[in-house]
C-alpha cells in the first residue's frame, strides 16, 4: 500500500511537469490514521476539481453509536459532519488565495438537513467526499503546493472537522435531537388530523430574498391562535405547542405585506428538516405536500386536465393535453394533475404565483362570459371535491377574494405577522353576503389517469456521449440535448438535489421506463431503490454532490422534459 510519504514524493517529482501528469496520483494512500482516496483527477487547472474521499475507522473517528443509530440521527450526524468539514476546509484552504487551484471544498449546504453523499457513517467507518483543485503554475504542476494540500492540509482538516473529540459534543447532540424531534412531529400529523404544524416561537421570515438565514432583529416570533393550538411531547425536547393546520381546506388571508407568503413558504419547506436556530426547525408539513403555481411557457405531455379545462378553442383535447408553451391556467392545471398523479395529499397555493382566472370566476364574470365560452372551471369549484373524492387538502393564500370563504374549513388571518383564527367570522360574512355564483364544478372532481412514459422519449445522450448531464444552480438541468427548466419547482432547495434528479432520470430510464409501467410506478421503484441502497446506486462512481429529493420533484423534472411522450 502506498502511504502519505509516497504521495508526497510523487507530487514533488511531478513538480513542473505538464498538468496531465497529475493523472498518476489516482489511487489510495494510507495516512497515519485514515485513508485518502483520489477517485478522479481533473484534466486541466480550469476543469471541475478532482474528486477525493477520506475514510476513517470508527476507532479513530470515535462517534458514539447513539448519535447515528436511528435513520433520523444518522442523516443529522452526516449533515453535521458535512457542515463541520465545510467550515474547516474553508478556513484552511482559504489561506491559499488562488481561486480554484488550491481549493479544498465540500458541496455547499443550506438551511435544510438532507441525506447527501458528502458524508457517511457506520460502526466501521466515517467517509467524507470532497473536491480538490490541484494547483498549477501556468499549465504545469505545482507539486510542492499540491503536496502541502493533499498531505498536510487534508490531514489537518480531518483532525479538526471529523473526529468526535475535536467537535462540540453538545452541539452535535442538539443537532441530531432536533432532527429526530422534527421527524417525529411530522409522523404525528396524520394521527392528529393535521397537515402542518408551526410551533410557537418559530421565526419564519428570512434575512432577505437571496439569503435563507433567519431574519434576526425585527422578526416577530410565531404565536398560534388559541383555537388552533395543539401540543406534542417530543422525544427530546419534551412539550411543544403551536398551530396545527387541520386537514381540509385552509385559507390564509390578510393585508398585503402582513406575512402570508412567508407562512406558506415555511409550510412548503416543512417537508424537510432544518438546522437548529434556523427558526423553522420544528415547522413540519406532511411529506406529500406539493407547491402549485402557474408556470406559463412550460411544456406539457398528454396530461388529462379535463377536471379544470374543457372545450379549448380549435377543439383541442384536454383529456390528453400537450403543449410546448402552456398558458398560466393550463400550466397550473397540469401542475395540479401531475402532483395528483404522483400521489400528493396536500396542495399549497399562493395567490402571488397563481393564475387569477384559474383561481376565481365571480358572478359578474359568469354573467358576461357564459360557461360554454370559458374553458376553465376555476379551482374554487374543485377544491372541495379534491378533498371529498380524494382526501387531498389545500392550503391557500388568498388575500384578494372572499369567494373562497364558502369552501374553506379554516380561515387564518395574518395581521402584523401574527395569525388569528377568523373562521367563524368568515363563515358569518359568507352567510350574510352570498357570492351568488353558480357552481361550475359538476358532481365530482374527475379522473386522475396515470400515464405511461415512452422510453425513446427520454434520451440523455448528446453527440458521442451516452449521457450528458449538467446542472446550473437550483434552476436548470441540461439533459442530453435539452434544458429542463425547474425554476418554478419551488421545493428544490439544493443544487445537489438537481444533480441527483438528473442521474435518477437516467437510472429510471435504464431500469424501469419500459413502455408498460406508469409514471407513479416508475417513481416508486426508483425511490425504493434509493431508500434501500442509497444515492450511490444512481452513479457508477462514488460522487460527493448528490442530495436526496422527493419523488414529486423527480416527477416534476420528467414532466418538464420537452421530448416526453406518454401512452
Ligand atoms: P404577504 O404575503 O402577506 O404580502 P410576505 O409574507 O411577503 O407578506 O411578507 C412581507 C415582508 O414581511 C417580507 O419582507 C417578510 O420577510 C417580512 N416578514 C414576514 N413575516 C415576518 C415576521 N414574522 N417578522 C418580521 N418580518 C416578517
Ligand atoms: Mg404574498
Coordinates of C-alpha atoms and ligand atoms in Angstrom, one line a residue:
X1 CA 0.0 0.0 0.0
X2 CA 1.2 3.5 -0.8
X3 CA 1.3 5.9 2.0
X4 CA 1.4 9.6 2.7
X5 CA 5.1 9.9 2.2
X6 CA 4.9 8.1 -1.2
X7 CA 2.3 10.6 -2.2
X8 CA 4.4 13.5 -1.1
X9 CA 7.4 12.1 -3.0
X10 CA 5.3 11.5 -6.1
X11 CA 3.9 15.1 -6.1
X12 CA 7.4 16.6 -5.6
X13 CA 8.6 14.5 -8.6
X14 CA 5.7 15.8 -10.7
X15 CA 6.5 19.4 -9.9
X16 CA 6.9 21.4 -13.1
X17 CA 5.6 18.6 -15.4
X18 CA 2.6 19.1 -17.7
X19 CA -0.7 19.2 -15.9
X20 CA -1.9 15.9 -17.4
X21 CA 0.8 14.0 -15.5
X22 CA -1.4 14.6 -12.3
X23 CA -3.3 11.5 -13.6
X24 CA -0.6 9.4 -11.9
X25 CA -1.8 10.3 -8.4
X26 CA -5.2 8.5 -8.8
X27 CA -5.4 5.8 -6.1
X28 CA -5.4 5.1 -2.3
X29 CA -2.9 6.3 0.2
X30 CA -2.6 5.3 3.8
X31 CA -2.2 8.2 6.2
X32 CA -1.3 7.8 9.9
X33 CA -4.9 7.2 10.9
X34 CA -7.1 7.4 7.8
X35 CA -7.1 6.5 4.1
X36 CA -7.1 9.1 1.3
X37 CA -8.6 8.0 -1.9
X38 CA -8.2 10.1 -5.1
X39 CA -11.1 8.9 -7.3
X40 CA -10.9 11.3 -10.3
X41 CA -8.2 13.7 -11.4
X42 CA -9.1 16.8 -13.3
X43 CA -7.6 17.2 -16.8
X44 CA -6.6 20.8 -16.6
X45 CA -6.5 23.6 -14.0
X46 CA -9.8 25.0 -15.1
X47 CA -11.8 21.8 -15.2
X48 CA -14.1 20.6 -12.5
X49 CA -11.9 20.0 -9.4
X50 CA -10.6 16.5 -8.6
X51 CA -12.8 14.1 -6.5
X52 CA -11.3 12.9 -3.3
X53 CA -12.5 10.8 -0.3
X54 CA -11.2 10.2 3.2
X55 CA -12.1 7.1 5.2
X56 CA -11.5 7.0 9.0
X57 CA -12.0 3.9 11.0
X58 CA -14.6 4.5 13.8
X59 CA -11.8 3.6 16.2
X60 CA -10.2 6.9 15.2
X61 CA -13.3 9.0 14.5
X62 CA -14.9 8.0 17.8
X63 CA -18.5 8.8 17.3
X64 CA -20.8 7.3 20.0
X65 CA -23.3 4.9 18.3
X66 CA -26.3 6.7 19.9
X67 CA -25.5 9.7 17.7
X68 CA -26.3 7.7 14.5
X69 CA -28.2 4.6 15.4
X70 CA -31.6 5.7 14.1
X71 CA -32.2 6.8 10.5
X72 CA -33.1 10.4 11.6
X73 CA -30.0 10.6 13.7
X74 CA -27.8 9.2 11.0
X75 CA -28.9 11.7 8.4
X76 CA -28.5 14.5 11.0
X77 CA -25.0 13.5 12.0
X78 CA -23.9 13.1 8.4
X79 CA -25.2 16.6 7.8
X80 CA -23.3 17.9 10.8
X81 CA -20.1 16.4 9.6
X82 CA -20.6 18.0 6.2
X83 CA -21.0 21.4 7.7
X84 CA -18.1 20.9 10.0
X85 CA -15.9 19.9 7.1
X86 CA -17.2 22.8 5.0
X87 CA -16.2 25.4 7.6
X88 CA -12.8 23.9 8.4
X89 CA -11.9 23.4 4.8
X90 CA -12.9 27.0 4.1
X91 CA -10.6 28.2 6.9
X92 CA -7.6 26.1 5.9
X93 CA -7.8 26.2 2.1
X94 CA -8.8 29.9 2.2
X95 CA -5.3 30.7 3.3
X96 CA -4.1 29.9 -0.3
X97 CA -5.9 32.6 -2.1
X98 CA -5.6 31.2 -5.6
X99 CA -9.1 30.5 -6.8
X100 CA -10.0 27.0 -7.9
X101 CA -6.4 25.9 -8.0
X102 CA -5.6 25.2 -4.3
X103 CA -9.2 24.7 -3.3
X104 CA -10.3 22.1 -0.9
X105 CA -14.1 22.1 -0.7
X106 CA -17.1 20.0 0.1
X107 CA -20.5 20.6 -1.5
X108 CA -22.2 23.7 -0.1
X109 CA -25.3 23.1 2.0
X110 CA -28.1 25.5 3.0
X111 CA -30.6 25.5 5.9
X112 CA -32.0 22.1 5.3
X113 CA -30.8 18.8 6.8
X114 CA -30.9 16.3 3.9
X115 CA -29.4 13.0 3.1
X116 CA -26.4 13.7 1.0
X117 CA -23.4 11.8 -0.5
X118 CA -21.0 14.2 1.2
X119 CA -20.6 12.1 4.4
X120 CA -21.3 8.6 5.6
X121 CA -21.1 7.0 9.0
X122 CA -21.3 3.4 10.1
X123 CA -20.0 1.3 13.0
X124 CA -16.8 0.7 11.0
X125 CA -16.1 4.0 9.1
X126 CA -16.6 7.6 8.6
X127 CA -16.3 8.6 5.0
X128 CA -16.2 12.2 3.7
X129 CA -16.2 13.2 0.0
X130 CA -14.9 16.5 -1.3
X131 CA -13.0 18.1 -4.1
X132 CA -9.5 19.4 -4.5
X133 CA -8.5 21.9 -7.2
X134 CA -5.0 20.6 -8.0
X135 CA -2.7 23.6 -8.1
X136 CA -0.9 24.8 -11.3
X137 CA 1.8 27.2 -12.3
X138 CA 0.5 28.2 -15.7
X139 CA -0.1 24.8 -17.3
X140 CA 2.4 22.9 -15.2
X141 CA 2.0 21.0 -12.0
X142 CA 2.7 23.0 -8.8
X143 CA 3.9 19.8 -7.0
X144 CA 5.1 21.4 -3.8
X145 CA 1.8 23.1 -3.2
X146 CA -0.1 20.0 -4.1
X147 CA 1.9 18.0 -1.6
X148 CA 1.1 20.6 1.1
X149 CA -2.6 20.4 0.3
X150 CA -3.0 16.7 0.0
X151 CA -0.6 15.6 2.6
X152 CA -0.8 18.3 5.3
X153 CA -3.9 20.4 4.8
X154 CA -6.2 17.4 4.4
X155 CA -4.7 15.8 7.5
X156 CA -5.4 18.9 9.5
X157 CA -9.0 19.2 8.2
X158 CA -9.7 15.6 9.1
X159 CA -8.3 16.2 12.6
X160 CA -10.3 19.2 13.2
X161 CA -13.5 18.6 11.4
X162 CA -14.5 14.9 11.6
X163 CA -13.1 13.5 14.7
X164 CA -15.5 13.4 17.6
X165 CA -13.0 14.6 20.2
X166 CA -12.3 17.8 18.2
X167 CA -16.0 18.7 17.9
X168 CA -18.6 20.3 20.2
X169 CA -20.4 17.3 21.7
X170 CA -23.3 19.4 22.9
X171 CA -23.9 21.0 19.5
X172 CA -23.8 17.6 17.8
X173 CA -26.3 16.1 20.3
X174 CA -28.6 19.1 19.8
X175 CA -28.4 18.8 16.0
X176 CA -29.4 15.1 16.0
X177 CA -32.0 15.5 18.6
X178 CA -33.6 18.5 16.8
X179 CA -33.8 16.5 13.6
X180 CA -35.2 13.5 15.4
X181 CA -37.9 15.6 17.0
X182 CA -38.9 17.1 13.7
X183 CA -39.2 13.7 12.0
X184 CA -41.2 12.5 15.0
X185 CA -43.5 15.5 14.8
X186 CA -44.1 15.0 11.1
X187 CA -45.1 11.4 11.8
X188 CA -47.7 12.5 14.3
X189 CA -49.6 14.9 12.0
X190 CA -51.8 12.3 10.3
X191 CA -53.0 10.8 13.6
X192 CA -54.0 14.2 14.8
X193 CA -55.8 15.0 11.6
X194 CA -53.3 17.8 10.8
X195 CA -51.4 18.6 7.6
X196 CA -48.9 21.0 9.1
X197 CA -47.6 22.3 12.4
X198 CA -45.9 25.6 13.2
X199 CA -44.5 25.9 16.7
X200 CA -45.0 28.9 19.0
X201 CA -41.8 30.9 18.9
X202 CA -40.8 29.9 15.3
X203 CA -39.0 32.5 13.3
X204 CA -40.4 32.3 9.7
X205 CA -39.0 35.3 7.8
X206 CA -35.7 35.1 6.1
X207 CA -32.8 37.6 6.1
X208 CA -33.6 38.6 2.5
X209 CA -34.9 37.4 -0.8
X210 CA -31.4 35.9 -1.5
X211 CA -30.4 34.9 2.0
X212 CA -32.0 31.9 3.6
X213 CA -30.7 32.7 7.1
X214 CA -33.3 33.7 9.6
X215 CA -34.2 37.4 9.9
X216 CA -32.8 38.3 13.3
X217 CA -33.5 41.7 14.5
X218 CA -37.1 42.6 13.6
X219 CA -38.6 39.2 13.3
X220 CA -41.9 38.6 15.0
X221 CA -42.0 35.2 16.6
X222 CA -44.9 33.0 15.6
X223 CA -47.8 32.6 18.1
X224 CA -50.6 30.2 17.5
X225 CA -54.2 31.4 17.7
X226 CA -55.9 29.8 20.7
X227 CA -58.4 27.7 18.8
X228 CA -55.8 26.1 16.6
X229 CA -53.2 25.5 19.3
X230 CA -52.1 21.9 19.7
X231 CA -49.4 20.3 21.8
X232 CA -47.0 17.4 21.5
X233 CA -44.5 15.8 23.7
X234 CA -41.4 15.3 21.6
X235 CA -38.9 12.6 22.4
X236 CA -36.1 15.0 23.1
X237 CA -37.3 18.5 23.8
X238 CA -40.5 17.4 25.5
X239 CA -43.6 19.6 25.5
X240 CA -44.1 21.9 22.4
X241 CA -47.1 24.0 21.5
X242 CA -48.0 25.6 18.2
X243 CA -50.5 26.0 15.5
X244 CA -51.9 22.8 13.9
X245 CA -53.4 23.2 10.5
X246 CA -56.2 20.7 10.1
X247 CA -56.8 18.6 7.0
X248 CA -59.3 20.1 4.7
X249 CA -59.3 23.5 3.1
X250 CA -57.4 26.3 4.8
X251 CA -57.3 29.9 3.7
X252 CA -54.6 32.3 4.8
X253 CA -56.0 35.8 4.4
X254 CA -54.8 39.3 5.5
X255 CA -53.5 42.6 4.2
X256 CA -50.6 42.9 1.8
X257 CA -47.1 42.6 3.5
X258 CA -48.6 41.0 6.6
X259 CA -46.7 37.7 6.4
X260 CA -49.0 35.4 4.4
X261 CA -46.5 34.2 1.8
X262 CA -43.8 33.8 4.5
X263 CA -46.0 31.5 6.4
X264 CA -46.8 29.5 3.3
X265 CA -43.2 29.3 2.4
X266 CA -42.3 27.8 5.8
X267 CA -45.1 25.3 5.3
X268 CA -43.7 24.4 1.8
X269 CA -40.3 23.7 3.3
X270 CA -41.7 21.9 6.3
X271 CA -41.4 18.7 4.2
X272 CA -37.7 19.0 5.0
X273 CA -35.9 19.3 8.3
X274 CA -33.8 22.3 9.2
X275 CA -30.8 23.0 11.3
X276 CA -31.1 24.3 14.9
X277 CA -31.5 28.1 15.0
X278 CA -33.0 28.2 11.5
X279 CA -36.2 29.3 13.2
X280 CA -38.2 26.8 11.3
X281 CA -36.5 23.6 12.7
X282 CA -39.7 22.3 14.1
X283 CA -42.1 23.5 11.4
X284 CA -43.3 20.3 9.9
X285 CA -45.6 19.6 7.0
X286 CA -46.9 16.3 5.8
X287 CA -44.5 14.7 3.4
X288 CA -46.8 14.5 0.3
X289 CA -47.2 18.3 0.2
X290 CA -46.7 20.0 -3.2
X291 CA -46.4 23.7 -4.0
X292 CA -48.5 24.5 -7.0
X293 CA -48.1 27.6 -9.1
X294 CA -48.7 28.9 -12.6
X295 CA -45.8 28.4 -15.0
X296 CA -46.6 29.7 -18.4
X297 CA -44.2 28.6 -21.1
X298 CA -43.7 25.1 -19.7
X299 CA -44.3 22.1 -21.9
X300 CA -46.9 19.5 -21.0
X301 CA -47.1 15.9 -22.3
X302 CA -50.6 14.4 -22.6
X303 CA -51.9 15.3 -19.2
X304 CA -55.6 14.9 -18.5
X305 CA -56.5 18.4 -17.3
X306 CA -60.2 18.0 -18.1
X307 CA -61.3 18.4 -14.4
X308 CA -60.2 22.0 -14.8
X309 CA -60.2 22.8 -18.5
X310 CA -62.5 21.8 -21.3
X311 CA -63.6 22.9 -24.7
X312 CA -60.5 24.8 -25.7
X313 CA -60.5 26.8 -29.0
X314 CA -59.8 24.7 -32.1
X315 CA -61.3 21.7 -30.2
X316 CA -58.0 20.7 -28.6
X317 CA -58.3 17.7 -26.4
X318 CA -57.9 18.4 -22.7
X319 CA -58.0 14.7 -21.7
X320 CA -54.6 14.4 -23.2
X321 CA -53.4 17.9 -23.3
X322 CA -50.0 18.6 -24.8
X323 CA -48.3 21.9 -25.5
X324 CA -44.9 23.3 -25.8
X325 CA -46.0 26.6 -24.4
X326 CA -48.6 26.4 -21.7
X327 CA -50.7 29.4 -20.5
X328 CA -50.9 30.4 -16.9
X329 CA -54.1 28.5 -16.3
X330 CA -53.2 25.4 -18.3
X331 CA -49.8 25.2 -16.6
X332 CA -51.4 25.5 -13.2
X333 CA -54.0 22.8 -14.1
X334 CA -51.2 20.5 -15.3
X335 CA -49.1 21.1 -12.2
X336 CA -52.0 20.0 -10.1
X337 CA -52.9 17.0 -12.2
X338 CA -49.3 15.8 -12.2
X339 CA -49.0 16.3 -8.5
X340 CA -52.1 14.2 -8.0
X341 CA -50.8 11.5 -10.4
X342 CA -47.7 11.4 -8.2
X343 CA -49.8 11.0 -5.1
X344 CA -49.9 14.4 -3.4
X345 CA -52.1 14.7 -0.3
X346 CA -51.7 18.5 0.2
X347 CA -51.7 21.3 -2.3
X348 CA -50.1 24.6 -1.4
X349 CA -51.1 27.6 -3.5
X350 CA -50.2 31.3 -3.1
X351 CA -52.2 33.9 -5.0
X352 CA -48.9 35.7 -5.7
X353 CA -47.9 33.0 -8.1
X354 CA -51.3 31.6 -9.2
X355 CA -53.2 32.4 -12.4
X356 CA -56.2 34.6 -11.4
X357 CA -58.5 33.1 -14.0
X358 CA -57.7 29.7 -12.7
X359 CA -58.5 30.6 -9.1
X360 CA -61.7 32.6 -9.3
X361 CA -64.6 33.4 -11.6
X362 CA -67.1 35.7 -9.9
X363 CA -70.8 36.2 -10.6
X364 CA -70.4 39.2 -12.8
X365 CA -67.9 37.4 -15.0
X366 CA -70.2 34.3 -15.1
X367 CA -72.9 36.6 -16.5
X368 CA -70.7 38.3 -19.0
X369 CA -68.8 35.2 -20.3
X370 CA -71.1 32.2 -20.4
X371 CA -69.9 28.9 -19.1
X372 CA -69.7 27.4 -22.6
X373 CA -67.4 30.2 -23.6
X374 CA -65.0 29.7 -20.7
X375 CA -62.9 26.6 -20.9
X376 CA -61.7 26.9 -17.2
X377 CA -63.5 25.5 -14.3
X378 CA -62.0 27.6 -11.5
X379 CA -60.2 26.0 -8.6
X380 CA -62.9 27.4 -6.2
X381 CA -65.3 24.8 -7.7
X382 CA -62.9 21.9 -7.5
X383 CA -61.1 22.4 -4.2
X384 CA -63.7 20.8 -2.1
X385 CA -64.2 17.8 -4.4
X386 CA -60.5 17.2 -4.2
X387 CA -60.9 16.7 -0.5
X388 CA -64.1 14.7 -0.5
X389 CA -63.2 12.5 -3.5
X390 CA -59.5 12.0 -3.0
X391 CA -58.7 13.2 0.6
X392 CA -56.4 15.9 -0.8
X393 CA -56.2 19.0 1.4
X394 CA -55.3 22.5 0.2
X395 CA -53.7 25.5 2.0
X396 CA -54.3 28.6 0.0
X397 CA -53.0 32.2 0.5
X398 CA -55.8 34.4 -0.8
X399 CA -56.0 38.0 0.3
X400 CA -57.8 39.2 -2.8
X401 CA -61.1 37.3 -2.9
X402 CA -63.6 36.4 -0.2
X403 CA -65.4 34.0 -2.5
X404 CA -63.4 31.2 -1.0
X405 CA -65.0 31.7 2.4
X406 CA -67.7 29.3 1.3
X407 CA -65.4 26.4 0.6
X408 CA -63.0 26.8 3.5
X409 CA -62.8 24.8 6.7
X410 CA -60.3 27.0 8.4
X411 CA -59.6 30.7 7.8
X412 CA -56.4 32.1 9.3
X413 CA -55.8 35.9 9.1
X414 CA -52.3 37.3 9.2
X415 CA -52.0 40.7 10.8
X416 CA -48.7 42.3 11.7
X417 CA -47.1 38.9 11.1
X418 CA -49.4 37.2 13.7
X419 CA -52.1 34.7 12.9
X420 CA -55.6 34.7 14.2
X421 CA -58.4 32.3 13.6
X422 CA -61.2 34.1 11.7
X423 CA -63.1 31.0 10.6
X424 CA -66.3 31.9 12.4
X425 CA -66.3 35.5 11.2
X426 CA -65.6 34.5 7.6
X427 CA -68.4 32.0 7.7
X428 CA -70.8 34.6 9.1
X429 CA -69.8 37.0 6.3
X430 CA -70.3 34.3 3.7
X431 CA -73.8 33.6 5.0
X432 CA -74.8 37.3 5.1
X433 CA -73.3 38.1 1.7
X434 CA -73.8 35.4 -0.8
X435 CA -71.4 35.4 -3.8
X436 CA -74.4 34.5 -5.9
X437 CA -72.1 32.4 -8.0
X438 CA -73.3 29.4 -10.0
X439 CA -71.2 26.4 -9.0
X440 CA -69.5 25.1 -12.1
X441 CA -67.6 22.1 -10.9
X442 CA -70.1 19.3 -11.6
X443 CA -70.7 16.4 -9.2
X444 CA -67.3 15.0 -8.9
X445 CA -63.7 16.1 -9.3
X446 CA -63.0 13.8 -12.2
X447 CA -60.4 11.1 -13.1
X448 CA -56.7 11.1 -12.3
X449 CA -55.2 9.0 -15.1
X450 CA -51.6 7.7 -14.6
X451 CA -49.6 8.0 -17.8
X452 CA -47.0 5.5 -19.3
X453 CA -43.9 7.3 -20.4
X454 CA -42.3 6.0 -23.6
X455 CA -38.6 5.1 -23.2
X456 CA -37.4 6.6 -26.6
X457 CA -38.8 10.0 -25.5
X458 CA -36.3 10.2 -22.6
X459 CA -32.9 10.5 -24.1
X460 CA -29.9 11.7 -22.1
X461 CA -27.4 11.3 -24.9
X462 CA -25.7 14.1 -26.8
X463 CA -23.3 13.6 -29.8
X464 CA -20.7 11.0 -28.9
X465 CA -21.8 10.8 -25.3
X466 CA -24.4 8.3 -23.9
X467 CA -25.1 10.6 -21.0
X468 CA -24.7 14.3 -20.8
X469 CA -25.9 15.9 -17.6
X470 CA -25.2 19.4 -16.3
X471 CA -26.7 21.4 -13.6
X472 CA -27.0 25.1 -13.2
X473 CA -27.8 26.3 -9.7
X474 CA -31.2 25.0 -8.5
X475 CA -33.0 26.0 -11.6
X476 CA -31.9 24.1 -14.6
X477 CA -30.7 20.7 -15.7
X478 CA -29.0 20.0 -19.1
X479 CA -30.3 16.6 -20.1
X480 CA -28.8 15.3 -23.3
X481 CA -29.6 17.9 -25.9
X482 CA -32.3 19.8 -23.9
X483 CA -32.6 22.0 -20.9
X484 CA -35.1 21.3 -18.2
X485 CA -36.3 24.5 -16.6
X486 CA -37.1 23.8 -12.9
X487 CA -37.2 27.4 -11.7
X488 CA -40.9 27.0 -10.9
X489 CA -40.4 23.9 -8.9
X490 CA -40.1 25.6 -5.6
X491 CA -39.5 22.7 -3.2
X492 CA -36.0 22.0 -4.7
X493 CA -33.6 23.6 -2.2
X494 CA -30.1 22.4 -3.0
X495 CA -28.2 22.1 -6.3
X496 CA -27.3 18.6 -5.3
X497 CA -30.9 17.6 -5.5
X498 CA -30.9 18.6 -9.1
X499 CA -27.8 16.6 -9.8
X500 CA -29.4 13.6 -8.2
X501 CA -32.6 14.1 -10.0
X502 CA -30.8 14.2 -13.4
X503 CA -29.0 10.9 -12.5
X504 CA -32.3 9.5 -11.3
X505 CA -33.9 10.1 -14.7
X506 CA -31.1 8.2 -16.4
X507 CA -31.4 5.4 -13.8
X508 CA -35.2 5.3 -14.2
X509 CA -34.8 5.1 -18.0
X510 CA -32.2 2.3 -17.7
X511 CA -34.2 0.2 -15.3
X512 CA -37.9 1.0 -15.3
X513 CA -39.1 3.0 -18.2
X514 CA -40.3 0.2 -20.4
X515 CA -43.4 1.4 -22.2
X516 CA -45.6 -0.5 -19.7
X517 CA -45.0 0.9 -16.3
X518 CA -46.9 4.1 -15.3
X519 CA -45.0 7.1 -14.1
X520 CA -46.1 6.6 -10.5
X521 CA -44.9 3.0 -10.6
X522 CA -41.5 4.1 -12.0
X523 CA -41.1 6.9 -9.4
X524 CA -41.9 4.4 -6.6
X525 CA -39.3 1.9 -7.8
X526 CA -36.6 4.5 -8.1
X527 CA -37.3 5.8 -4.6
X528 CA -37.4 2.3 -3.1
X529 CA -34.0 1.5 -4.7
X530 CA -32.5 4.7 -3.3
X531 CA -34.0 4.1 0.1
X532 CA -32.6 0.6 0.3
X533 CA -29.2 1.1 -1.3
X534 CA -28.5 4.8 -1.0
X535 CA -28.0 7.6 -3.6
X536 CA -24.8 5.9 -4.8
X537 CA -26.8 3.4 -6.9
X538 CA -27.6 6.3 -9.2
X539 CA -24.0 6.7 -10.4
X540 CA -21.1 4.4 -11.5
X541 CA -18.5 6.0 -9.3
X542 CA -18.9 7.5 -5.8
X543 CA -20.0 11.1 -6.1
X544 CA -19.9 13.7 -3.3
X545 CA -22.6 16.0 -4.6
X546 CA -25.8 14.1 -4.7
X547 CA -28.7 15.2 -2.3
X548 CA -31.9 13.3 -1.7
X549 CA -35.0 14.6 -3.4
X550 CA -38.7 13.6 -3.2
X551 CA -40.4 11.7 -5.9
X552 CA -42.5 14.7 -6.6
X553 CA -39.5 16.7 -7.8
X554 CA -38.3 13.8 -9.8
X555 CA -41.7 13.7 -11.4
X556 CA -41.6 17.4 -12.0
X557 CA -38.3 17.1 -13.9
X558 CA -39.6 14.2 -16.1
X559 CA -42.8 16.1 -16.7
X560 CA -40.8 19.1 -18.0
X561 CA -38.8 17.2 -20.5
X562 CA -39.7 18.7 -23.8
X563 CA -39.3 15.4 -25.6
X564 CA -41.5 13.4 -23.2
X565 CA -44.1 11.3 -24.8
X566 CA -46.6 9.0 -23.0
X567 CA -49.1 6.4 -23.8
Ligands
LIG1 P1 -47.7 39.0 2.2 O1 -47.6 37.7 1.5 O2 -48.7 39.0 3.3 O3 -47.8 40.1 1.3 P2 -44.9 38.5 3.0 O4 -45.0 37.1 3.6 O5 -44.4 38.5 1.6 O6 -46.3 39.2 3.0 O7 -44.1 39.3 4.0 C1 -43.8 40.7 3.7 C2 -42.5 41.1 4.4 O8 -42.5 40.9 5.8 C3 -41.3 40.2 3.9 O9 -40.2 41.0 3.7 C4 -41.1 39.2 5.0 O10 -39.7 38.8 5.1 C5 -41.5 40.1 6.2 N1 -42.0 39.2 7.3 C6 -42.8 38.1 7.2 N2 -43.1 37.6 8.3 C7 -42.4 38.3 9.3 C8 -42.3 38.2 10.7 N3 -42.9 37.2 11.4 N4 -41.5 39.1 11.3 C9 -40.9 40.1 10.6 N5 -41.0 40.2 9.3 C10 -41.7 39.4 8.6
LIG2 MG1 -47.7 37.3 -0.6

